Coordinates of C-alpha atoms in Angstrom, one line a residue:
X136 CA 0.0 0.0 0.0
X137 CA 1.2 3.5 -0.9
X138 CA 0.2 6.9 0.2
X139 CA 0.4 10.5 -1.0
X140 CA 2.7 12.6 1.3
X141 CA 0.6 15.7 0.5
X142 CA -3.0 14.7 0.9
X143 CA -2.4 11.3 2.6
X144 CA -4.7 9.5 0.1
X145 CA -4.0 5.8 -0.1
X146 CA -3.2 4.0 -3.4
X147 CA -2.0 0.7 -4.6
X148 CA -0.3 2.4 -7.6
X149 CA 3.2 3.0 -6.1
X150 CA 5.0 5.9 -7.9
X151 CA 1.9 7.1 -9.7
X152 CA 0.8 10.7 -9.7
X153 CA -1.8 11.2 -6.9
X154 CA -5.2 12.5 -7.9
X155 CA -4.4 15.7 -5.9
X156 CA -1.6 16.3 -8.5
X157 CA 0.8 17.5 -5.8
X158 CA 2.9 14.4 -5.4
X159 CA 3.6 10.9 -6.5
X160 CA 2.6 7.9 -4.3
X161 CA 5.3 6.8 -1.9
X162 CA 5.6 3.8 0.4
X163 CA 3.5 4.1 3.5
X164 CA 6.6 3.4 5.6
X165 CA 8.2 6.6 4.2
X166 CA 5.4 9.0 5.2
X167 CA 7.3 10.1 8.4
X168 CA 10.5 10.7 6.5
X169 CA 8.6 12.7 3.9
X170 CA 7.8 15.3 6.6
X171 CA 11.4 16.5 6.4
X172 CA 12.5 15.1 3.1
X173 CA 10.9 17.1 0.3
X174 CA 12.3 14.9 -2.4
X175 CA 10.1 11.9 -1.5
X176 CA 7.2 11.9 -4.0
X177 CA 9.1 14.0 -6.5
X178 CA 9.5 13.0 -10.1
X179 CA 13.2 13.2 -11.3
X180 CA 14.0 13.7 -14.9
X181 CA 10.3 13.4 -15.7
X182 CA 10.3 9.6 -15.2
X183 CA 11.8 8.6 -11.8
X184 CA 9.3 8.8 -9.0
X185 CA 11.1 8.7 -5.6
X186 CA 9.0 6.4 -3.3
X187 CA 11.3 5.6 -0.3
X188 CA 14.6 6.5 1.3
X189 CA 17.0 3.6 1.3
X190 CA 20.0 5.2 3.1
X191 CA 21.9 8.4 3.7
X192 CA 25.5 9.3 3.8
X193 CA 27.8 12.3 4.0
X194 CA 27.5 12.9 0.2
X195 CA 23.8 12.5 -0.1
X196 CA 20.8 10.1 -0.1
X197 CA 19.9 7.0 -2.0
X198 CA 16.2 6.5 -2.9
X199 CA 14.0 3.7 -4.2
X200 CA 12.3 4.9 -7.3
X201 CA 9.8 3.7 -9.9
X202 CA 10.7 4.5 -13.5
X203 CA 7.9 5.6 -15.8
X204 CA 6.4 4.5 -18.0
X205 CA 8.0 1.0 -17.8
X206 CA 7.5 0.9 -14.0
X207 CA 11.0 -0.5 -13.4
X208 CA 12.2 -0.5 -9.8
X209 CA 15.6 1.3 -9.5
X210 CA 17.8 3.2 -7.1
X211 CA 18.4 7.0 -7.4
X212 CA 21.5 8.5 -5.8
X213 CA 21.1 12.3 -5.2
X214 CA 23.9 14.7 -4.2
X215 CA 23.1 16.9 -1.3
X216 CA 21.9 20.3 -2.4
X217 CA 24.6 22.2 -0.5
X218 CA 27.3 19.9 -1.8
X219 CA 26.2 20.4 -5.4
X220 CA 27.5 24.0 -5.1
X221 CA 31.1 22.7 -4.4
X222 CA 32.8 22.3 -7.7
X223 CA 35.2 19.5 -6.6
X224 CA 32.3 17.3 -5.3
X225 CA 30.1 18.0 -8.2
X226 CA 33.0 16.9 -10.5
X227 CA 33.5 13.8 -8.5
X228 CA 29.8 13.0 -8.8
X229 CA 30.0 13.5 -12.6
X230 CA 33.1 11.3 -12.6
X231 CA 31.2 8.4 -10.9
X232 CA 28.4 8.7 -13.4
X233 CA 30.8 8.8 -16.3
X234 CA 32.8 5.8 -15.1
X235 CA 29.8 3.7 -14.3
X236 CA 28.2 4.5 -17.6
X237 CA 31.1 2.8 -19.4
X238 CA 30.8 -0.5 -17.5
X239 CA 29.1 -3.6 -18.7
X240 CA 29.7 -6.6 -16.5
X241 CA 27.4 -8.9 -14.4
X242 CA 29.4 -8.1 -11.2
X243 CA 29.3 -4.4 -11.7
X244 CA 26.2 -2.2 -10.8
X245 CA 24.4 -1.1 -13.9
X246 CA 23.8 2.6 -14.5
X247 CA 20.5 3.6 -16.2
X248 CA 20.9 7.4 -16.4
X249 CA 22.3 10.5 -14.8
X250 CA 21.9 14.2 -15.0
X251 CA 21.2 17.6 -13.4
X252 CA 17.8 19.0 -12.8
X253 CA 16.9 22.6 -13.5
X254 CA 17.2 23.4 -9.8
X255 CA 20.7 22.0 -9.7
X256 CA 19.8 18.6 -8.2
X257 CA 22.4 16.0 -9.4
X258 CA 21.3 12.4 -9.7
X259 CA 22.4 9.0 -10.8
X260 CA 19.8 6.3 -11.6
X261 CA 21.0 2.6 -11.3
X262 CA 19.8 -0.9 -10.9
X263 CA 18.0 -1.7 -7.6
X264 CA 19.9 -4.3 -5.5
X265 CA 18.2 -6.4 -3.0
X266 CA 20.8 -7.6 -0.6
X267 CA 23.4 -6.1 1.8
X268 CA 27.0 -4.8 1.8
X269 CA 29.8 -7.3 2.6
X270 CA 30.7 -5.1 5.6
X271 CA 27.7 -6.4 7.4
X272 CA 29.3 -9.8 7.7
X273 CA 32.4 -8.7 9.5
X274 CA 34.4 -10.3 11.0
X275 CA 33.4 -12.9 8.3
X276 CA 33.2 -15.9 10.7
X277 CA 30.0 -17.1 9.0
X278 CA 31.7 -17.4 5.7
X279 CA 33.1 -20.9 5.0
X280 CA 35.8 -21.6 2.4
X281 CA 33.4 -22.0 -0.4
X282 CA 31.8 -18.7 0.3
X283 CA 35.2 -16.9 0.6
X284 CA 36.4 -18.3 -2.7
X285 CA 33.1 -17.5 -4.4
X286 CA 33.0 -13.9 -3.2
X287 CA 36.7 -13.1 -3.9
X288 CA 36.5 -14.7 -7.3
X289 CA 33.6 -12.5 -8.3
X290 CA 35.4 -9.3 -7.0
X291 CA 38.3 -10.1 -9.2
X292 CA 36.0 -10.6 -12.2
X293 CA 34.4 -7.3 -11.4
X294 CA 37.7 -5.5 -11.3
X295 CA 38.8 -7.1 -14.6
X296 CA 35.5 -5.9 -16.1
X297 CA 36.1 -2.3 -14.9
X298 CA 39.8 -2.3 -16.0
X299 CA 38.7 -3.6 -19.4
X300 CA 36.8 -0.3 -19.9
X301 CA 39.6 1.8 -18.6
X302 CA 38.2 2.4 -15.2
X303 CA 40.2 2.1 -11.9
X304 CA 37.9 1.9 -8.8
X305 CA 40.3 3.3 -6.2
X306 CA 38.0 2.8 -3.3
X307 CA 37.5 -1.0 -3.0
X308 CA 36.2 -1.9 0.4
X309 CA 33.6 -4.0 2.1
X310 CA 31.0 -1.2 2.0
X311 CA 31.3 -1.1 -1.8
X312 CA 30.9 -4.9 -2.2
X313 CA 27.2 -5.7 -2.3
X314 CA 25.9 -9.3 -1.9
X315 CA 22.5 -9.9 -3.5
X316 CA 20.3 -12.7 -4.8
X317 CA 20.5 -13.0 -8.5
X318 CA 19.9 -15.9 -10.9
X319 CA 19.5 -18.3 -7.9
X320 CA 22.9 -17.2 -6.4
X321 CA 22.4 -15.7 -2.9
X322 CA 26.0 -14.5 -2.8
X323 CA 26.1 -12.7 -6.1
X324 CA 28.6 -9.9 -6.0
X325 CA 28.0 -6.4 -7.3
X326 CA 30.9 -3.9 -7.0
X327 CA 29.5 -0.5 -6.7
X328 CA 30.2 3.2 -5.8
X329 CA 32.7 4.5 -8.4
X330 CA 32.8 8.0 -6.8
X331 CA 36.6 7.9 -6.7
X332 CA 37.1 6.0 -10.0
X333 CA 39.8 7.1 -12.4
X334 CA 39.4 7.1 -16.1
X335 CA 42.8 5.8 -17.2
X336 CA 43.1 8.0 -20.3
X337 CA 42.4 11.2 -18.5
X338 CA 44.1 12.3 -15.3
X339 CA 43.4 16.0 -15.6
X340 CA 40.6 15.8 -13.1
X341 CA 42.8 13.9 -10.7
X342 CA 45.2 16.9 -10.6
X343 CA 42.3 19.3 -10.1
X344 CA 40.9 17.2 -7.2
X345 CA 44.3 16.6 -5.5
X346 CA 44.5 19.1 -2.6
X347 CA 47.2 19.5 0.0
X348 CA 46.4 17.6 3.2
X349 CA 43.5 15.7 1.6
X350 CA 43.6 12.0 0.7
X351 CA 41.1 10.3 -1.5
X352 CA 40.2 6.7 -0.5
X353 CA 39.6 4.6 2.6
X354 CA 42.9 4.2 4.6
X355 CA 42.2 0.6 5.6
X356 CA 42.4 -0.6 2.0
X357 CA 44.5 2.1 0.3
X358 CA 47.7 1.1 -1.6
X359 CA 51.0 2.5 -0.6
X360 CA 51.1 4.8 -3.6
X361 CA 47.6 6.0 -2.9
X362 CA 48.7 6.9 0.6
X363 CA 51.5 9.0 -0.8
X364 CA 49.7 10.7 -3.7
X365 CA 46.3 10.9 -5.4
X366 CA 48.0 11.0 -8.7
X367 CA 49.6 8.2 -10.8
X368 CA 47.2 5.6 -9.3
X369 CA 46.4 2.7 -11.7
X370 CA 45.3 -0.9 -11.9
X371 CA 48.0 -2.1 -9.4
X372 CA 46.3 0.1 -6.7
X373 CA 43.1 -1.8 -7.1
X374 CA 45.1 -5.1 -6.9
X375 CA 46.5 -4.0 -3.6
X376 CA 43.1 -3.0 -2.2
X377 CA 41.8 -6.4 -3.3
X378 CA 44.7 -8.1 -1.4
X379 CA 43.9 -6.1 1.7
X380 CA 40.3 -7.0 1.4
X381 CA 41.1 -10.7 0.8
X382 CA 43.4 -10.7 3.8
X383 CA 40.7 -9.4 6.1
X384 CA 38.1 -11.9 4.8
X385 CA 40.5 -14.8 5.2
X386 CA 42.0 -13.9 8.5
X387 CA 39.1 -12.2 10.1
X388 CA 41.2 -9.1 11.0
X389 CA 42.4 -6.1 9.1
X390 CA 45.7 -6.0 7.3
X391 CA 46.8 -2.9 9.2
X392 CA 45.1 -1.1 12.0
X393 CA 46.0 2.1 13.8
X394 CA 44.7 4.8 16.2
X395 CA 44.0 7.1 13.3
X396 CA 44.0 7.4 9.5
X397 CA 47.6 8.6 9.5
X398 CA 48.9 5.6 11.4
X399 CA 47.1 3.2 9.1
X400 CA 48.5 4.9 6.0
X401 CA 52.0 4.9 7.4
X402 CA 51.7 1.2 8.0
X403 CA 50.7 0.6 4.4
X404 CA 53.7 2.5 3.2
X405 CA 56.4 1.3 5.6
X406 CA 55.4 -2.1 7.2
X407 CA 55.6 -5.5 5.6
X408 CA 52.2 -7.3 5.4
X409 CA 51.8 -9.6 8.4
X410 CA 51.7 -13.4 7.7
X411 CA 48.4 -14.7 6.3
X412 CA 47.0 -16.9 9.0
X413 CA 43.4 -18.0 8.1
X414 CA 40.9 -17.8 10.9
X415 CA 40.0 -21.0 12.7
X416 CA 38.2 -23.6 10.5
X417 CA 39.4 -22.0 7.2
X418 CA 42.0 -24.0 5.3
X419 CA 43.5 -22.5 2.1
X420 CA 45.8 -23.9 -0.5
X421 CA 49.4 -22.7 0.0
X422 CA 49.5 -21.3 -3.5
X423 CA 46.6 -19.0 -2.6
X424 CA 48.8 -17.5 0.1
X425 CA 51.2 -16.6 -2.6
X426 CA 48.5 -14.9 -4.7
X427 CA 47.4 -12.7 -1.8
X428 CA 51.1 -11.9 -1.0
X429 CA 51.8 -10.8 -4.5
X430 CA 48.8 -8.5 -4.4
X431 CA 50.2 -6.9 -1.3
X432 CA 53.7 -6.2 -2.6
X433 CA 54.7 -2.6 -1.9
X434 CA 56.0 -1.7 -5.3
X435 CA 53.2 -1.5 -7.8
X436 CA 55.2 -2.9 -10.7
X437 CA 55.8 -6.1 -8.8
X438 CA 52.1 -6.8 -8.2
X439 CA 49.8 -8.4 -10.8
X440 CA 49.6 -6.1 -13.7
X441 CA 45.9 -6.9 -14.2
X442 CA 42.9 -8.3 -12.4
X443 CA 42.7 -11.0 -15.0
X444 CA 46.3 -12.2 -14.2
X445 CA 45.4 -12.3 -10.5
X446 CA 42.2 -14.2 -11.3
X447 CA 44.1 -16.7 -13.3
X448 CA 46.5 -17.5 -10.5
X449 CA 43.7 -17.4 -8.0
X450 CA 41.8 -20.1 -9.9
X451 CA 45.0 -22.0 -10.7
X452 CA 45.8 -22.1 -7.0
X453 CA 42.5 -23.7 -6.3
X454 CA 42.6 -26.1 -9.2
X455 CA 39.6 -24.4 -10.9
X456 CA 41.2 -24.1 -14.3
X457 CA 43.6 -25.8 -16.6
X458 CA 46.3 -24.4 -18.9
X459 CA 49.6 -22.6 -18.4
X460 CA 49.9 -20.6 -15.2
X461 CA 51.0 -17.0 -15.3
X462 CA 54.6 -17.1 -14.0
X463 CA 54.7 -16.0 -10.4
X464 CA 57.6 -13.9 -9.3
X465 CA 60.1 -14.8 -6.6
X466 CA 58.1 -13.8 -3.5
X467 CA 61.0 -14.1 -1.2
X468 CA 63.0 -11.7 -3.4
X469 CA 60.0 -9.3 -3.5
X470 CA 59.8 -9.3 0.3
X471 CA 63.5 -8.5 0.5
X472 CA 63.0 -5.7 -2.1
X473 CA 60.1 -4.4 -0.1
X474 CA 62.3 -4.2 3.0
X475 CA 64.6 -1.9 1.0
X476 CA 61.6 0.2 0.1
X477 CA 60.6 0.4 3.8
X478 CA 64.0 2.1 4.4
X479 CA 63.3 4.7 1.7
X480 CA 59.7 5.6 2.3
X481 CA 59.8 7.6 5.6
X482 CA 61.4 10.5 3.7
X483 CA 58.6 10.3 1.1
X484 CA 55.9 10.1 3.8
X485 CA 55.8 13.3 5.7
X486 CA 55.4 12.2 9.3
X487 CA 55.4 15.7 10.5
X488 CA 51.9 16.2 9.3
X489 CA 49.5 16.3 12.2
X490 CA 47.2 13.2 12.0
X491 CA 44.2 15.4 12.7
X492 CA 44.9 17.4 9.5
X493 CA 44.6 14.4 7.2
X494 CA 41.2 14.3 5.6
X495 CA 40.2 11.1 4.0
X496 CA 37.6 11.4 1.3
X497 CA 35.6 8.2 0.6
X498 CA 32.9 7.8 -1.9
X499 CA 30.8 5.8 0.5
X500 CA 27.1 6.7 0.3
X501 CA 24.9 4.1 1.8
X502 CA 24.8 4.0 5.6
X503 CA 22.4 2.1 7.7
X504 CA 18.7 2.5 6.7
X505 CA 16.8 5.2 8.6
X506 CA 15.5 4.3 12.1
X507 CA 12.3 2.2 11.7
X508 CA 12.7 1.7 8.0
X509 CA 12.2 -1.9 6.7
X510 CA 15.4 -3.9 6.5
X511 CA 15.3 -4.2 2.8
X512 CA 19.0 -4.8 2.8
X513 CA 18.9 -8.1 4.8
X514 CA 17.6 -11.3 3.2
X515 CA 17.4 -14.5 5.2
X516 CA 20.8 -15.0 6.7
X517 CA 20.3 -18.7 7.2
X518 CA 20.3 -19.1 3.4
X519 CA 23.4 -17.1 2.7
X520 CA 25.7 -20.1 2.2
X521 CA 23.1 -22.3 0.4
X522 CA 24.4 -21.3 -3.0
X523 CA 27.7 -22.7 -4.2
X524 CA 29.7 -22.0 -7.3
X525 CA 29.6 -25.1 -9.5
X526 CA 33.3 -24.4 -10.4
X527 CA 34.3 -25.1 -6.8
X528 CA 34.0 -28.9 -7.2
X529 CA 37.2 -30.8 -6.4
X530 CA 39.4 -31.3 -9.4
X531 CA 38.7 -35.1 -9.4
X532 CA 34.9 -34.4 -9.5
X533 CA 35.4 -32.6 -12.8
X534 CA 37.0 -35.6 -14.5
X535 CA 34.8 -37.6 -16.8

């Protein structure tokens, strides 16, 4: 049942224009929010009726919408009105839309449209995802080995898909990994939120958005080079972020922790990654340790040069594919080389900067749903591990 936020008339036609002609029909559960949120019930771009608020973040609000005339359910991301006036943030919003519009991959969120309304309201329309962010599963103790492999494998596929179209994500983290039910798979991965994405053929905007004392990204998963500079960040940076994420999911703890952002960034630049000790009950092939270790090498040129290469070795380590393996480097030598880098980096990393002055800019939008809102993000948790990737059969099971 829906309701008009203006005249309070009830209707079953969600998203339709009310007979009072003052608003479109919204979800009944959103009536209270509509008292302070004037966008609920509004029609965006003459076809997207905002019917509910899904979540809010520092950058803006995400709404559920009904697209007319096809009545497709979708999600609308709206930049806060006051932030729309800030050129750097408006450019970042446009960057996200531009990057997402290039992408075409099952594991990447699909963008339908984006634009700016006459009153300056900036919006992005994208596919509606029914699920929850990976961050809600921390510390990942409910994920068995099959789930871990299934999720990490899809993340690499998503990165490979983005890199194919010249897009580097630059803010890979659990909040931006969405698990939803699709095609019978209850752990289908969608990588989202390309607010910090870099278009590899054009770094002019990076130079414009790089400001003294400001770091773009999420420190817990930032590559060493990203901690040092917002410029010259490419595919290897995403590979490192994947490694940090994989480490956390496998071990149940973060790669590096610290009392503040500065301390974490300093660790990424100067400290060798701690040994990968899987959490209790999780056994991994030794070769998979090598794959994660290579992702976390300090020097970008010594990591995997593509997500496809990392995916190849990832699958090879688990016996999920046949064919010639991509030659792995001498990891022992890499660690020794990294120790040399550790001796060099303090002069590059200005430790005199007050930690409080470091501002980290993340593209994270979606926080917890508003108080009292339906938990649309959370499907049945008992079923989360029910789906398994057919490719995860033991090698001998695949023999005919």
